[in-house]
Coordinates of C-alpha atoms in Angstrom, one line a residue:
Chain G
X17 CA -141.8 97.7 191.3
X18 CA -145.5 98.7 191.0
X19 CA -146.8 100.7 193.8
X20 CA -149.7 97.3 194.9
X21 CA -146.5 95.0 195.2
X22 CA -144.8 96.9 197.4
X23 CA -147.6 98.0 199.7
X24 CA -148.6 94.0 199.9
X25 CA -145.1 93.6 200.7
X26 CA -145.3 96.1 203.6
X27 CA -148.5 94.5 204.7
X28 CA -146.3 91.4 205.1
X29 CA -143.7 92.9 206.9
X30 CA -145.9 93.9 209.1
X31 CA -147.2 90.7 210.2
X32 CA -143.7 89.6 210.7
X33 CA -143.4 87.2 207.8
X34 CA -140.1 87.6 205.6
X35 CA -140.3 89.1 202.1
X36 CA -138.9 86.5 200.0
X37 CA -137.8 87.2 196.6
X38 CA -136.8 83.9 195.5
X39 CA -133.6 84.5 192.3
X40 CA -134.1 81.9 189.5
X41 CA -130.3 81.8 188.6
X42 CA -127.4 83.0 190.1
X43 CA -123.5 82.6 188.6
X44 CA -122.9 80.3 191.8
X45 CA -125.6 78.0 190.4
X46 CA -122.5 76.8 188.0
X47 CA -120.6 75.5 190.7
X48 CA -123.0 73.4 192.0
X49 CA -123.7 72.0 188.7
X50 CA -120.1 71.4 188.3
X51 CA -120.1 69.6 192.1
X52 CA -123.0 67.5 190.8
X53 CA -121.5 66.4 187.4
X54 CA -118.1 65.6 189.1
X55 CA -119.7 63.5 192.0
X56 CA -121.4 61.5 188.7
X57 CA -117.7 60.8 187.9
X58 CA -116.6 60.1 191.3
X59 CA -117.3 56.2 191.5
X60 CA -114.6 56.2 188.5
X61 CA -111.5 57.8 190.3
X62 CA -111.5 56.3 193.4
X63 CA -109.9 52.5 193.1
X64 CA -112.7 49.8 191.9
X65 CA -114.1 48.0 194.9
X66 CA -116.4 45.5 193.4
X67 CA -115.0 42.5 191.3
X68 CA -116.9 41.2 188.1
X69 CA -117.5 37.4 188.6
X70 CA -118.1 35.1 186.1
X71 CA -121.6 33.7 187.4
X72 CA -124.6 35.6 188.2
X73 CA -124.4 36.7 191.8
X74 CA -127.5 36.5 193.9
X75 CA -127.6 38.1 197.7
X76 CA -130.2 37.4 199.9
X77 CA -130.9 38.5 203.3
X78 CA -128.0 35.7 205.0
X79 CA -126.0 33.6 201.9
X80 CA -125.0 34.2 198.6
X81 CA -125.7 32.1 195.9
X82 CA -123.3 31.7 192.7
X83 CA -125.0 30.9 189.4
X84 CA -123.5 30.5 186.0
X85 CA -124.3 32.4 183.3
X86 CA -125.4 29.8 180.7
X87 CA -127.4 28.0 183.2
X88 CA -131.4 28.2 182.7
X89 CA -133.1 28.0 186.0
X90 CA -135.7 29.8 187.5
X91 CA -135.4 30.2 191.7
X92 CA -137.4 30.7 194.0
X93 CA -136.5 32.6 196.8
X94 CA -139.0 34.4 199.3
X95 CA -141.8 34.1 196.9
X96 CA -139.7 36.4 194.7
X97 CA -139.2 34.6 191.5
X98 CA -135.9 34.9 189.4
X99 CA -135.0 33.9 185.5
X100 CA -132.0 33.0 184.2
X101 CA -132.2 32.2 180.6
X102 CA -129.9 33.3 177.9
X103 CA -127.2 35.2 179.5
X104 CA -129.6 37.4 181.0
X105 CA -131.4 37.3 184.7
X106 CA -134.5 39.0 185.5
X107 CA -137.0 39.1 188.2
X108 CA -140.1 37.8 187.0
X109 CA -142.7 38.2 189.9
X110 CA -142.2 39.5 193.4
X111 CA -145.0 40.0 196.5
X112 CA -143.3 43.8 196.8
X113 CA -145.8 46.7 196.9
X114 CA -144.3 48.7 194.2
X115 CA -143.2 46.4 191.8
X116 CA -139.8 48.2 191.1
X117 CA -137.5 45.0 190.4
X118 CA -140.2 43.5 188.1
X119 CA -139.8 46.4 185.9
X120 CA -136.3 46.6 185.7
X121 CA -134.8 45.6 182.3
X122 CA -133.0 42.5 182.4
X123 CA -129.4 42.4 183.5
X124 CA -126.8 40.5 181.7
X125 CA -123.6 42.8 182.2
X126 CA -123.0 45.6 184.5
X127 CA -125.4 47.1 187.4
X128 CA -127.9 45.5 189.5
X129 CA -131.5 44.1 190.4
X130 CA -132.2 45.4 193.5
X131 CA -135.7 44.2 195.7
X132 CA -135.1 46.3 198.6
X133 CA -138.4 44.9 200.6
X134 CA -137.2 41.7 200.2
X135 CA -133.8 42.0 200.8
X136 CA -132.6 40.5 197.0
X137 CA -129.8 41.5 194.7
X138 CA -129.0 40.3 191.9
X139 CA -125.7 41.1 190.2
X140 CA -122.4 40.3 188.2
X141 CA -120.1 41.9 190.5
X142 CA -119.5 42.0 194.3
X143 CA -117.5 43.8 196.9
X144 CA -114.0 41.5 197.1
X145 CA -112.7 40.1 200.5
X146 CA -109.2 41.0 199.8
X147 CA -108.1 39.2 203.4
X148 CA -109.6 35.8 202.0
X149 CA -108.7 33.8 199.3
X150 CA -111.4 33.5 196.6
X151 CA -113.3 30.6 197.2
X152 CA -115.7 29.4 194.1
X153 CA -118.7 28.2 195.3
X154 CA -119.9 27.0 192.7
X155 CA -117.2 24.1 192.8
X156 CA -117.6 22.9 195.9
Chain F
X253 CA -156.9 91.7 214.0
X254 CA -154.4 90.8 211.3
X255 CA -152.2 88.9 213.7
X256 CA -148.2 87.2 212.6
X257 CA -150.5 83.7 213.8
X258 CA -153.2 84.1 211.6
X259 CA -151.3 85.3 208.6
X260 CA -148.5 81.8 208.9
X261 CA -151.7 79.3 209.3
X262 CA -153.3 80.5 206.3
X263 CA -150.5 80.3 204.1
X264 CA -149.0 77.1 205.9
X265 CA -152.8 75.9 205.1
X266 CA -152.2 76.6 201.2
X267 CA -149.2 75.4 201.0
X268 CA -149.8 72.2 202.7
X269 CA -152.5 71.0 200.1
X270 CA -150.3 72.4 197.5
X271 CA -148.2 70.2 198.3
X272 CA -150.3 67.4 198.9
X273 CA -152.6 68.2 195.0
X274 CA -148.6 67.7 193.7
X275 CA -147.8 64.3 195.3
X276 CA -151.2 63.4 193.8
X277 CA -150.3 64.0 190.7
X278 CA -147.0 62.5 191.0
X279 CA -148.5 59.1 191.9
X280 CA -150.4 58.8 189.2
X281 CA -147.2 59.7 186.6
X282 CA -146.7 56.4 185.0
X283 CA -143.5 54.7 185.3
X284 CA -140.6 55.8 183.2
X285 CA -139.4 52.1 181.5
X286 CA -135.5 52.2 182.1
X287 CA -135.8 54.1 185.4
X288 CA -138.6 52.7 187.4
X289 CA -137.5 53.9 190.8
X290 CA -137.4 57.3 189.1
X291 CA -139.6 60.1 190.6
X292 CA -140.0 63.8 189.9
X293 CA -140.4 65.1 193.7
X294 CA -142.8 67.5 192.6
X295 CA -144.1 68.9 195.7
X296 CA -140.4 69.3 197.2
X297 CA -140.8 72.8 195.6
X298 CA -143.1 73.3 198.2
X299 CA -140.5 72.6 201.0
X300 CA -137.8 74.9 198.9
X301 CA -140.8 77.5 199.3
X302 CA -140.8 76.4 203.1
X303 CA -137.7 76.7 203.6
X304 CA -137.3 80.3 202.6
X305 CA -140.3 81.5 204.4
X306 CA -140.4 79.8 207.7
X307 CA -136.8 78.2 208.5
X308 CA -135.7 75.3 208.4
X309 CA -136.1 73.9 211.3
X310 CA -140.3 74.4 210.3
X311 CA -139.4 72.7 206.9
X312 CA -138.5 69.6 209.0
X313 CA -141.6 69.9 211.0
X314 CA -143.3 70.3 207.4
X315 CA -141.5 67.1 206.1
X316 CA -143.3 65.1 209.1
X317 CA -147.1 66.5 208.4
X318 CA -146.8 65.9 204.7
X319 CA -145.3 62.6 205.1
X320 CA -148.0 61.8 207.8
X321 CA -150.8 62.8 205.8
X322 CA -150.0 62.0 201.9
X323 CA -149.6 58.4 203.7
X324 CA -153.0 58.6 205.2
X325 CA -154.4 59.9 201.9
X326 CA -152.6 57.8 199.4
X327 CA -151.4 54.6 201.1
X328 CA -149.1 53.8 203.2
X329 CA -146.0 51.9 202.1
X330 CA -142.7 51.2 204.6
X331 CA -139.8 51.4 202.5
X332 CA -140.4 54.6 200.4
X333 CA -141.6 56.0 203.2
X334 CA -138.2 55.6 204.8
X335 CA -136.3 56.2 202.4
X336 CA -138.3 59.4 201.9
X337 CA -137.7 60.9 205.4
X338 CA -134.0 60.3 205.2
X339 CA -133.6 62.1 202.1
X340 CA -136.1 64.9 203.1
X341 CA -134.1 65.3 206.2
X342 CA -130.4 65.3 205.0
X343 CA -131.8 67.3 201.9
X344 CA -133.5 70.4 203.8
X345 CA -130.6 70.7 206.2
X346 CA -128.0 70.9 203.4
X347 CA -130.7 72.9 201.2
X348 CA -131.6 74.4 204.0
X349 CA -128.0 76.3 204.4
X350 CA -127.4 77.0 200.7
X351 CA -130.2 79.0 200.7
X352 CA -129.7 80.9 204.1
X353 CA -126.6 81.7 202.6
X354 CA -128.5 83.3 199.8
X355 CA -126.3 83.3 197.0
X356 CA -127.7 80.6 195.5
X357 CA -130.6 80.6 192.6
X358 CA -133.4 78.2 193.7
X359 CA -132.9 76.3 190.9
X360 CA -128.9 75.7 191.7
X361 CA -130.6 74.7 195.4
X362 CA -133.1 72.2 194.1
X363 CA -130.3 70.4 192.0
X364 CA -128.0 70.1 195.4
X365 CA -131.3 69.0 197.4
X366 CA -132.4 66.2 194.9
X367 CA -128.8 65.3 194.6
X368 CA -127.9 65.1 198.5
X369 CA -131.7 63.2 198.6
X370 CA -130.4 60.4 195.8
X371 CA -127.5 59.9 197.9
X372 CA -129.0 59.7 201.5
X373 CA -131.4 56.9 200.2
X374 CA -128.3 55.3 198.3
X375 CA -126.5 55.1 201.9
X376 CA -129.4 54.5 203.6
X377 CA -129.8 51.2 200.9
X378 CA -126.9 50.3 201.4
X379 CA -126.9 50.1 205.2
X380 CA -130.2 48.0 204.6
X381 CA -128.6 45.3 202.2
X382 CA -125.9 44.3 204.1
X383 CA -122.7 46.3 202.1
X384 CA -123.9 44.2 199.3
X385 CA -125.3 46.9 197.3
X386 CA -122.7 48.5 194.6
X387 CA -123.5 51.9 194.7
X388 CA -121.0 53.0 191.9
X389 CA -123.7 51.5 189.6
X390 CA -126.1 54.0 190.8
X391 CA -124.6 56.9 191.6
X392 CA -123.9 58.2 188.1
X393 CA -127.3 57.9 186.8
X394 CA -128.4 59.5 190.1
X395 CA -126.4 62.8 189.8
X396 CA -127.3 63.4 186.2
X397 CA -131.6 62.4 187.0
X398 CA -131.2 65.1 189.6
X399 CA -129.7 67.6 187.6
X400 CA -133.8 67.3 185.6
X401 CA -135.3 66.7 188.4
X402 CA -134.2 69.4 190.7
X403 CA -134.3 71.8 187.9
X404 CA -138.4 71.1 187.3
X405 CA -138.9 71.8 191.1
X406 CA -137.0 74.4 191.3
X407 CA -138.8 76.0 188.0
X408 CA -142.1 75.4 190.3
X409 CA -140.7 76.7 193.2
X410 CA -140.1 79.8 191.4
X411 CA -143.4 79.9 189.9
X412 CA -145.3 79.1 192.9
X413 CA -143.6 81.5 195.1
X414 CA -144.6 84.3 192.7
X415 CA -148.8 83.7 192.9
X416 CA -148.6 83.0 196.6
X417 CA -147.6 86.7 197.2
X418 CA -151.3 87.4 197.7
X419 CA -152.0 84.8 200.2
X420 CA -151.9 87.1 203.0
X421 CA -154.3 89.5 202.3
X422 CA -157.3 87.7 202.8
X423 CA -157.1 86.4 206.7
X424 CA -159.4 84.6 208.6
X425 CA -160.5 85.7 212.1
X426 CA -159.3 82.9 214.2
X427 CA -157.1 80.6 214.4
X428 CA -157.8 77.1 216.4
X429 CA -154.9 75.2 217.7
X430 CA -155.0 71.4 217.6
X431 CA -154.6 71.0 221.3
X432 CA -158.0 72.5 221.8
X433 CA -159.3 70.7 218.6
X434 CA -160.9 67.2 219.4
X435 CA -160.9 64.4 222.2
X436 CA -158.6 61.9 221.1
X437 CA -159.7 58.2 221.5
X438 CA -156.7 55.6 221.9
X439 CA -158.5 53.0 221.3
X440 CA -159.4 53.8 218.0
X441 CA -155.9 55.1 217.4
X442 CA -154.6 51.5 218.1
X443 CA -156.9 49.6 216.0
X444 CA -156.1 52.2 213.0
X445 CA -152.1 51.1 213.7
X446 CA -153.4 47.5 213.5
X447 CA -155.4 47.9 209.9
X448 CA -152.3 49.8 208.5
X449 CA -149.4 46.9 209.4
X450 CA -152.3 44.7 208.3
X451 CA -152.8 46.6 204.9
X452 CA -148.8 46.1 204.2
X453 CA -148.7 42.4 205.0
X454 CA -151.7 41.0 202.9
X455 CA -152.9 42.6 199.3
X456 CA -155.6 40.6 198.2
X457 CA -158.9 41.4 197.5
X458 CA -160.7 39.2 200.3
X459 CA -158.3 41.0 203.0
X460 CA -159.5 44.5 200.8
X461 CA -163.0 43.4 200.9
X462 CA -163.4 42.4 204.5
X463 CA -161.8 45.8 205.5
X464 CA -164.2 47.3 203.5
X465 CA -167.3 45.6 205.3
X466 CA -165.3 46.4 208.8
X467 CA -165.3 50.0 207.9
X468 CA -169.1 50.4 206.9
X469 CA -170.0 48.7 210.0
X470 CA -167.6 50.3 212.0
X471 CA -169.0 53.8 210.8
X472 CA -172.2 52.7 212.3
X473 CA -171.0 52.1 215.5
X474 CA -169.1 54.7 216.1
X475 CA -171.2 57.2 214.1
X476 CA -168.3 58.4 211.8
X477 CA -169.7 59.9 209.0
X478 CA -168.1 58.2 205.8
X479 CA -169.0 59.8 202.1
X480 CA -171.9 58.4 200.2
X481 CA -170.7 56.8 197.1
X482 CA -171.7 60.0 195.0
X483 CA -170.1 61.7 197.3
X484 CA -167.4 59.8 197.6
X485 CA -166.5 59.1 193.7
X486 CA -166.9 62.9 193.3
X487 CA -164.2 63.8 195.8
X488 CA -161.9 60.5 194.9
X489 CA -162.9 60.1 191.2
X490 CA -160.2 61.8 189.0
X491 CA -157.5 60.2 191.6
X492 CA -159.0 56.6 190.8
X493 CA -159.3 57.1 187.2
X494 CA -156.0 58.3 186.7
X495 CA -154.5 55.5 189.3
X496 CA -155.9 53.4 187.1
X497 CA -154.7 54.5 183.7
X498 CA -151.4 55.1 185.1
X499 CA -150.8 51.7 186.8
X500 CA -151.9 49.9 183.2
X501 CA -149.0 51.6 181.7
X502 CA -146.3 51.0 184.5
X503 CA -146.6 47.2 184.6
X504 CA -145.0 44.3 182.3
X505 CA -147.9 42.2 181.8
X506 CA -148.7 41.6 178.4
X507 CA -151.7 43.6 176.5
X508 CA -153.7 40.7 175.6
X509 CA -153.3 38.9 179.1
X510 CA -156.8 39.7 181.2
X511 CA -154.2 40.1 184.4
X512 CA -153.2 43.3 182.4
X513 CA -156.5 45.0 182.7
X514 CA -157.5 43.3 186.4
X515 CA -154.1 43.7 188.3
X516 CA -154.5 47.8 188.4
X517 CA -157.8 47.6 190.1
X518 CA -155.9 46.3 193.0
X519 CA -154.1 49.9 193.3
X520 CA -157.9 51.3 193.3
X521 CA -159.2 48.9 195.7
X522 CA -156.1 49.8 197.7
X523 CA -156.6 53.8 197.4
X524 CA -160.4 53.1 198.0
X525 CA -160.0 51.6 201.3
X526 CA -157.3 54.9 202.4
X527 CA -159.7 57.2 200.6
X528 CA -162.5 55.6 203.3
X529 CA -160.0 55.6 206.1
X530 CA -159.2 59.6 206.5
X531 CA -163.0 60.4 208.4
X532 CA -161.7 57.9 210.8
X533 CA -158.0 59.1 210.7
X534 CA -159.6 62.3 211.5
X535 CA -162.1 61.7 214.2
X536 CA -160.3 59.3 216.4
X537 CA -157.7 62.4 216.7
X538 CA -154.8 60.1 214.9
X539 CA -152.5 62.9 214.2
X540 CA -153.1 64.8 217.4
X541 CA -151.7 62.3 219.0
X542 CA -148.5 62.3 216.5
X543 CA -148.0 65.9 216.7
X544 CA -147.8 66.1 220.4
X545 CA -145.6 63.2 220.2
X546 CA -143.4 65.7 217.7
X547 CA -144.4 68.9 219.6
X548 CA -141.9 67.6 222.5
X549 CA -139.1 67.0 219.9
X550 CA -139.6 70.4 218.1
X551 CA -139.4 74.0 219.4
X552 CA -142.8 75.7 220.2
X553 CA -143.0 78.0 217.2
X554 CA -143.3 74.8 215.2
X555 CA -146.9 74.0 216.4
X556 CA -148.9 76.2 213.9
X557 CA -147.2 73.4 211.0
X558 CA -148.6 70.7 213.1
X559 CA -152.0 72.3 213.8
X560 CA -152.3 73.1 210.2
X561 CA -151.5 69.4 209.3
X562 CA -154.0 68.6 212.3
X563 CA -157.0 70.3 210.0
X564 CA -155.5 68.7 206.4
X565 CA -157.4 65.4 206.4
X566 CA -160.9 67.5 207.1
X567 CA -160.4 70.3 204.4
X568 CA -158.4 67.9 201.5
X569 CA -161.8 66.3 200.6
X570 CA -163.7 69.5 200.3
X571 CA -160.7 70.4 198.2
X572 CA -161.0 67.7 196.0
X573 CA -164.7 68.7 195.2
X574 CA -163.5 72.1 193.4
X575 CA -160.9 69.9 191.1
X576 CA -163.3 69.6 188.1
X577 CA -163.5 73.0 188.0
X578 CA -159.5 73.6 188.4
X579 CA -158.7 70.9 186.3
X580 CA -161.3 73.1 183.0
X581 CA -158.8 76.1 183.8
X582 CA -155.3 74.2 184.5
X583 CA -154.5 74.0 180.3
X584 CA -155.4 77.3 179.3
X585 CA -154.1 78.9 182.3
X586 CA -151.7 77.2 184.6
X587 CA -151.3 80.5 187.2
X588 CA -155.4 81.2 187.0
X589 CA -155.7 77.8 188.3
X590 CA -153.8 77.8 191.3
X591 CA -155.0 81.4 191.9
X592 CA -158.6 79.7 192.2
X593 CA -157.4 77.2 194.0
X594 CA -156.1 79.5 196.7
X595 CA -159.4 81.0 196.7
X596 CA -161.7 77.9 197.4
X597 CA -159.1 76.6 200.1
X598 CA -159.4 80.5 202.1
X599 CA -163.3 80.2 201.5
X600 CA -163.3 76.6 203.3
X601 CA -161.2 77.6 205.8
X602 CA -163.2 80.3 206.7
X603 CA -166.2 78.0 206.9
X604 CA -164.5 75.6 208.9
X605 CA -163.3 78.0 211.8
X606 CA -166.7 79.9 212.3

């Protein structure tokens, strides 16, 4: 270590401040990265809660409204508005500050839509009631 | 002279518009297409650096100033800025230990930080939607974005920690706490709580424009000095040009549509009206009043971190002056540029204590 380092070190010291010498990389970095990669894989052992429905699933703050998938409506709900068209439902326009759902790609398969200010999701699968029968909505 | 109290508030000083020069520039990183919610968390290497120097029970007290004040200077949104605690928290206590253990690399701690950070805001989501949220969807993509992400901040960490060996050696004389710093007026403190739930509920540009009028009048009144519009566009105008550039490129209005050229300036006129906010932010004593609120929740040792982020709102401006002259030295030399920037902030902070 050159001589001016380690006297500002001492100087340091002095004060009462810790010498920190941060290490870039150390062999136990590994098995973090191995923790990280297997929580990544953890939604895939542990039994499949959510069910994948046939309609387009839409959850607002209090109901749940069941839409089919070749249907082409656009709804309105809290000023957020949502396209179904083709298979494929997106959020078109939405009073939120940041704009997040708006630019998510369109979803016609697996994941979500997700307006969190407004309390909106919009998905193909949902968590089951395995206690109650499956009821279609969209029948009634 | 060269007092343990003296040598902490400079460096907490440094470190704190570090920090705060970072979350700049992240806001004005346009938004990755497939991943909008995605974000880099570059100034969290200034908490790993925190951490490591002052505890982390300080790194929490940290997480409250920077939160406080990047809202003050940047706009003030409710659910990131939830979400954004609740990580911070969970991820510096969990960090936090790794690191105390110290056989860790920072880089191994930043991945484990962003990662425990993804999932706190996951849970904390999914708390908020009512179960409904599947977070099996997310969680994958979230493990392997924080793998990147934490490696970048703990890269910056790294590098940051090296050049801020020489903070120390330059002190200033005295230190001022914030108790003794300025009469706080409640009044003013109330109406500022008022203008920022009223900023989140309406975005348009009448609401923009009448808070605009309010404040020059108001500045009158209460003989607040705001910036002169020179003054003001040479402090503010890199952040609104580049808010401006970025927000055309993270939004999915079409290129020939007008709205694609006018919907960004409602970012600036948003900024703009925050940017004209802090003198008032700082003279009505705003975040004196917080920090004694915190001061009660904290241990005592904590206070320099809030008196530091007492000073922030006065010295960030002057800051942003020098950024011209950073910003020439930043390409060629990355480690020059933060040395200098060290330099201006000591020089101001001297100015401002004598």
């Amino acid at each position: 270590m050159p001589r001016e380092t380690e006297q500002k070190q001492l100087w340091r010291a002095k004060d009462g401040l810790q010498i920190v010498n941060m290490k870039l990389f150390s062999p136990f970095d590994l098995l973090i990265l191995a923790v990280v990669i297997l929580s990544a894989f953890f939604p895939f052992f542990i039994e499949n809660l959510s069910e994948k429905s046939d309609n387009f699933v839409i959850f607002t703050e209090d109901e749940k409204i069941e839409i089919s998938i070749e249907s082409d409506t656009i709804l309105f709900i809290n000023s957020v508005e949502i396209r179904i068209k083709n298979g494929a439902a997106k959020i078109v326009e939405s009073n939120c500050p940041n704009q997040i759902c708006v630019l998510q790609k369109p979803l016609s398969d697996n994941g979500q839509i997700v307006c969190v200010p407004n309390k909106i999701i919009v998905s193909r699968s949902f968590k089951s009631d395995k206690k109650q029968p499956k009821v279609d909505v969209y029948a009634h | 002279m060269h007092t343990e109290k003296n040598t902490q508030y400079t460096e907490k000083t440094i470190l704190l518009i570090l920090a705060f020069l970072l979350a700049g520039i992240e806001r004005f990183i346009p938004v990755f297409p497939l991943l909008p919610w995605l974000k880099i968390g570059l100034l969290h290497s200034i908490t790993l650096i925190w951490i490591t120097r002052f505890g982390i029970l300080d790194a929490l007290a940290f997480i409250f100033v920077r939160q406080w004040v990047t809202a003050a200077f940047f706009g003030f949104s409710l659910m990131p800025f939830v979400l954004g605690t609740a990580g911070s928290i969970s991820s510096v206590i969990l960090g936090g230990i790794l690191i105390k253990s110290q056989r860790f690399g920072i880089i191994g701690v930043a991945i484990f930080s962003a990662l425990v950070h993804n999932i706190t805001q996951l849970f904390v989501l999914f708390l908020m939607m009512n179960g409904n949220f599947v977070w099996q969807w997310q969680l994958p993509i979230m493990a392997i974005v924080s793998i990147f992400t934490g490696a970048i901040t703990g890269f910056l960490a790294f590098e940051i920690n090296k050049i801020s060996f020489d903070f120390s050696l330059q002190k200033t004389e005295n230190s001022k706490t914030f108790e003794t710093h300025k009469k706080t007026n409640y009044l003013a403190i109330f109406a500022l709580i008022f203008v920022i739930i009223l900023t989140i509920i309406f975005e348009s540009y009448y609401f923009y424009f009448a808070v605009f009028i309010g404040i020059l009048i108001f500045s009158k009144i209460v003989k607040c000095e705001i910036p002169s519009p020179v003054k003001f566009m040479k402090r503010y105008g890199i952040f609104i040009f580049a808010l401006y550039f970025s927000s055309l490129f993270s939004q999915k209005v079409e290129f020939s549509n007008i709205n694609f050229w006018i919907f960004p300036l409602m970012q600036v006129a948003k900024i703009s009206i925050w940017f004209l906010l802090t003198p008032f932010f700082q003279s009505s004593g705003f975040f004196t009043v917080f920090y004694k609120l915190l001061l009660k929740i904290f241990p005592k040792k904590c206070s320099e971190t809030f008196a530091v982020g007492a000073i922030m709102p006065q010295i960030f401006p002057q800051i942003l002056e020098e950024l011209p002259q950073i910003i020439k030295v930043v390409f060629k030399n990355p480690k020059a540029a933060v040395k200098i920037l060290v330099e201006k902030s000591q020089n101001i902070l001297r100015d401002w204590e004598s």
